[in-house]
Amino acid sequence: MQILSSTGNDVRCIPYICGMPVKENLDRLKSTLPEGVTLVAVTKTRTTEKLLELYHAGQRVFGENRVQELLEKKKQLPADIEWHLIGHLQTNKVKSVVGEVALIHSVDSIKLLDELEKQGEAKGKIITNEVDHQLLHKSQGRLLRKDSCHLIFL
């Protein structure tokens, strides 16, 4: 198991130390992070039991790369978890994710951004767009970015 942390463009992979209790591993990892950095625990392929272990150790921010898996895990885990979508989001799945996640890390087209705004308005959700100021320009409907981290808050 690996735990990932991200500080803008800097993504570090910090190995999980086998045999060390989850809480000790989590505390060790958090102690290495600079102030203001949020640890997102990636849930891909992990069981609910494993995620509950991290939750009970104090982790409250989780990221999933598949919409369906995120929605299933969200139903099964405590309500105070902050969910992030870290994988590609297709426009046909926007409706199901708006209002379910705190952050989307993968907005990669104007079409997707437009659909997020449309569905956010329809559901009465305010979408804070932190992408616009980072765009260089658009080309064939895709966003060309200055860096690798774009966020949409829902």
mmCIF file of C-alpha atoms in Angstrom:
data_model
loop_
_atom_site.group_PDB
_atom_site.id
_atom_site.type_symbol
_atom_site.label_atom_id
_atom_site.label_comp_id
_atom_site.label_asym_id
_atom_site.label_seq_id
_atom_site.Cartn_x
_atom_site.Cartn_y
_atom_site.Cartn_z
ATOM 1 C CA MET A 1 0.000 0.000 0.000
ATOM 2 C CA GLN A 2 1.248 3.460 -0.828
ATOM 3 C CA ILE A 3 0.006 6.796 0.426
ATOM 4 C CA LEU A 4 0.181 9.758 -1.939
ATOM 5 C CA SER A 5 0.390 13.416 -1.133
ATOM 6 C CA SER A 6 0.296 16.337 -3.501
ATOM 7 C CA THR A 7 1.531 19.907 -3.270
ATOM 8 C CA GLY A 8 0.546 21.402 -6.587
ATOM 9 C CA ASN A 9 2.948 19.928 -9.120
ATOM 10 C CA ASP A 10 4.951 18.034 -6.497
ATOM 11 C CA VAL A 11 3.514 14.546 -5.973
ATOM 12 C CA ARG A 12 5.316 12.366 -3.503
ATOM 13 C CA CYS A 13 4.793 8.672 -2.951
ATOM 14 C CA ILE A 14 5.497 7.707 0.633
ATOM 15 C CA PRO A 15 5.597 3.956 1.270
ATOM 16 C CA TYR A 16 3.412 2.355 3.864
ATOM 17 C CA ILE A 17 5.598 0.581 6.409
ATOM 18 C CA CYS A 18 4.376 -2.988 6.821
ATOM 19 C CA GLY A 19 3.840 -4.065 10.373
ATOM 20 C CA MET A 20 3.429 -0.517 11.663
ATOM 21 C CA PRO A 21 -0.116 0.275 12.861
ATOM 22 C CA VAL A 22 -2.180 2.376 10.449
ATOM 23 C CA LYS A 23 -2.442 5.304 12.893
ATOM 24 C CA GLU A 24 1.348 5.427 13.323
ATOM 25 C CA ASN A 25 1.851 5.321 9.535
ATOM 26 C CA LEU A 26 -0.716 8.077 9.037
ATOM 27 C CA ASP A 27 0.764 10.257 11.776
ATOM 28 C CA ARG A 28 4.284 9.720 10.372
ATOM 29 C CA LEU A 29 3.115 10.718 6.905
ATOM 30 C CA LYS A 30 1.237 13.800 8.092
ATOM 31 C CA SER A 31 4.289 14.958 10.027
ATOM 32 C CA THR A 32 6.238 15.173 6.744
ATOM 33 C CA LEU A 33 3.712 17.407 4.968
ATOM 34 C CA PRO A 34 4.228 21.162 4.734
ATOM 35 C CA GLU A 35 1.675 23.410 6.425
ATOM 36 C CA GLY A 36 -1.428 23.936 4.320
ATOM 37 C CA VAL A 37 -1.112 20.643 2.401
ATOM 38 C CA THR A 38 -4.115 18.325 2.521
ATOM 39 C CA LEU A 39 -3.521 14.599 2.410
ATOM 40 C CA VAL A 40 -5.923 12.818 0.071
ATOM 41 C CA ALA A 41 -6.050 9.071 0.700
ATOM 42 C CA VAL A 42 -6.599 7.322 -2.632
ATOM 43 C CA THR A 43 -9.270 4.629 -2.312
ATOM 44 C CA LYS A 44 -8.787 2.865 -5.644
ATOM 45 C CA THR A 45 -9.104 -0.909 -5.219
ATOM 46 C CA ARG A 46 -9.273 -0.632 -1.417
ATOM 47 C CA THR A 47 -11.998 -2.352 0.573
ATOM 48 C CA THR A 48 -14.396 -0.511 2.832
ATOM 49 C CA GLU A 49 -12.733 -2.212 5.807
ATOM 50 C CA LYS A 50 -9.316 -0.794 4.864
ATOM 51 C CA LEU A 51 -10.793 2.666 4.380
ATOM 52 C CA LEU A 52 -12.519 2.477 7.761
ATOM 53 C CA GLU A 53 -9.145 1.684 9.300
ATOM 54 C CA LEU A 54 -7.759 4.921 7.882
ATOM 55 C CA TYR A 55 -10.901 6.785 8.911
ATOM 56 C CA HIS A 56 -10.631 5.572 12.507
ATOM 57 C CA ALA A 57 -6.958 6.601 12.464
ATOM 58 C CA GLY A 58 -8.062 10.170 11.713
ATOM 59 C CA GLN A 59 -8.075 10.468 7.901
ATOM 60 C CA ARG A 60 -11.103 12.412 6.607
ATOM 61 C CA VAL A 61 -10.235 13.268 2.983
ATOM 62 C CA PHE A 62 -10.475 10.461 0.433
ATOM 63 C CA GLY A 63 -10.052 10.430 -3.355
ATOM 64 C CA GLU A 64 -11.442 7.999 -5.893
ATOM 65 C CA ASN A 65 -10.820 7.905 -9.620
ATOM 66 C CA ARG A 66 -14.062 6.233 -10.718
ATOM 67 C CA VAL A 67 -17.442 7.880 -10.226
ATOM 68 C CA GLN A 68 -19.371 4.645 -9.620
ATOM 69 C CA GLU A 69 -16.874 3.378 -7.042
ATOM 70 C CA LEU A 70 -16.848 6.752 -5.294
ATOM 71 C CA LEU A 71 -20.641 6.789 -5.010
ATOM 72 C CA GLU A 72 -20.739 3.205 -3.683
ATOM 73 C CA LYS A 73 -18.006 3.839 -1.118
ATOM 74 C CA LYS A 74 -19.639 7.094 -0.064
ATOM 75 C CA LYS A 75 -22.852 5.198 0.786
ATOM 76 C CA GLN A 76 -20.948 2.702 2.944
ATOM 77 C CA LEU A 77 -18.619 5.059 4.827
ATOM 78 C CA PRO A 78 -19.195 7.817 7.427
ATOM 79 C CA ALA A 79 -20.906 10.974 6.170
ATOM 80 C CA ASP A 80 -18.197 13.362 7.401
ATOM 81 C CA ILE A 81 -15.684 12.158 4.810
ATOM 82 C CA GLU A 82 -14.665 14.780 2.245
ATOM 83 C CA TRP A 83 -14.632 13.085 -1.152
ATOM 84 C CA HIS A 84 -12.467 14.119 -4.112
ATOM 85 C CA LEU A 85 -12.819 12.823 -7.655
ATOM 86 C CA ILE A 86 -9.282 12.352 -8.924
ATOM 87 C CA GLY A 87 -9.910 10.485 -12.173
ATOM 88 C CA HIS A 88 -11.205 11.538 -15.568
ATOM 89 C CA LEU A 89 -14.812 12.715 -15.475
ATOM 90 C CA GLN A 90 -17.003 12.123 -18.511
ATOM 91 C CA THR A 91 -19.697 14.700 -19.188
ATOM 92 C CA ASN A 92 -22.408 12.011 -19.040
ATOM 93 C CA LYS A 93 -21.478 11.344 -15.383
ATOM 94 C CA VAL A 94 -21.443 14.967 -14.212
ATOM 95 C CA LYS A 95 -25.070 14.869 -13.047
ATOM 96 C CA SER A 96 -24.359 11.999 -10.654
ATOM 97 C CA VAL A 97 -21.261 13.596 -9.123
ATOM 98 C CA VAL A 98 -22.411 17.201 -8.593
ATOM 99 C CA GLY A 99 -23.205 17.605 -4.923
ATOM 100 C CA GLU A 100 -21.447 14.362 -3.995
ATOM 101 C CA VAL A 101 -17.833 15.540 -3.986
ATOM 102 C CA ALA A 102 -15.937 18.462 -2.521
ATOM 103 C CA LEU A 103 -13.336 18.614 -5.280
ATOM 104 C CA ILE A 104 -12.810 17.453 -8.849
ATOM 105 C CA HIS A 105 -9.136 17.307 -9.804
ATOM 106 C CA SER A 106 -9.565 16.467 -13.478
ATOM 107 C CA VAL A 107 -11.485 19.096 -15.418
ATOM 108 C CA ASP A 108 -9.925 18.880 -18.848
ATOM 109 C CA SER A 109 -12.335 20.477 -21.306
ATOM 110 C CA ILE A 110 -14.567 23.482 -21.774
ATOM 111 C CA LYS A 111 -17.456 21.093 -22.479
ATOM 112 C CA LEU A 112 -16.965 19.425 -19.087
ATOM 113 C CA LEU A 113 -16.681 22.768 -17.334
ATOM 114 C CA ASP A 114 -19.895 23.963 -19.005
ATOM 115 C CA GLU A 115 -21.714 20.787 -17.951
ATOM 116 C CA LEU A 116 -20.477 21.146 -14.361
ATOM 117 C CA GLU A 117 -21.803 24.697 -14.247
ATOM 118 C CA LYS A 118 -25.138 23.633 -15.784
ATOM 119 C CA GLN A 119 -25.651 20.735 -13.359
ATOM 120 C CA GLY A 120 -24.451 22.796 -10.414
ATOM 121 C CA GLU A 121 -27.028 25.462 -11.206
ATOM 122 C CA ALA A 122 -29.760 22.832 -11.646
ATOM 123 C CA LYS A 123 -28.970 21.312 -8.244
ATOM 124 C CA GLY A 124 -28.507 24.652 -6.506
ATOM 125 C CA LYS A 125 -24.812 23.994 -5.927
ATOM 126 C CA ILE A 126 -22.302 26.785 -6.208
ATOM 127 C CA ILE A 127 -19.285 25.833 -8.265
ATOM 128 C CA THR A 128 -16.134 27.761 -7.489
ATOM 129 C CA ASN A 129 -13.962 27.613 -10.534
ATOM 130 C CA GLU A 130 -10.278 27.796 -9.711
ATOM 131 C CA VAL A 131 -9.374 26.719 -13.219
ATOM 132 C CA ASP A 132 -10.027 29.924 -15.175
ATOM 133 C CA HIS A 133 -7.062 31.914 -13.896
ATOM 134 C CA GLN A 134 -4.701 29.054 -14.702
ATOM 135 C CA LEU A 135 -5.695 28.546 -18.321
ATOM 136 C CA LEU A 136 -3.302 29.434 -21.061
ATOM 137 C CA HIS A 137 -5.865 29.045 -23.824
ATOM 138 C CA LYS A 138 -8.255 26.507 -25.241
ATOM 139 C CA SER A 139 -7.596 24.406 -28.296
ATOM 140 C CA GLN A 140 -10.221 22.196 -29.933
ATOM 141 C CA GLY A 141 -12.379 22.295 -26.803
ATOM 142 C CA ARG A 142 -9.624 21.104 -24.451
ATOM 143 C CA LEU A 143 -8.092 23.181 -21.731
ATOM 144 C CA LEU A 144 -4.365 23.759 -21.957
ATOM 145 C CA ARG A 145 -3.004 24.171 -18.453
ATOM 146 C CA LYS A 146 -0.017 25.836 -16.862
ATOM 147 C CA ASP A 147 0.288 23.046 -14.315
ATOM 148 C CA SER A 148 -1.129 19.637 -13.533
ATOM 149 C CA CYS A 149 -3.542 20.518 -10.759
ATOM 150 C CA HIS A 150 -6.960 21.972 -11.526
ATOM 151 C CA LEU A 151 -9.719 22.005 -8.994
ATOM 152 C CA ILE A 152 -13.437 22.555 -9.077
ATOM 153 C CA PHE A 153 -15.211 22.884 -5.738
ATOM 154 C CA LEU A 154 -18.823 21.718 -5.583
#
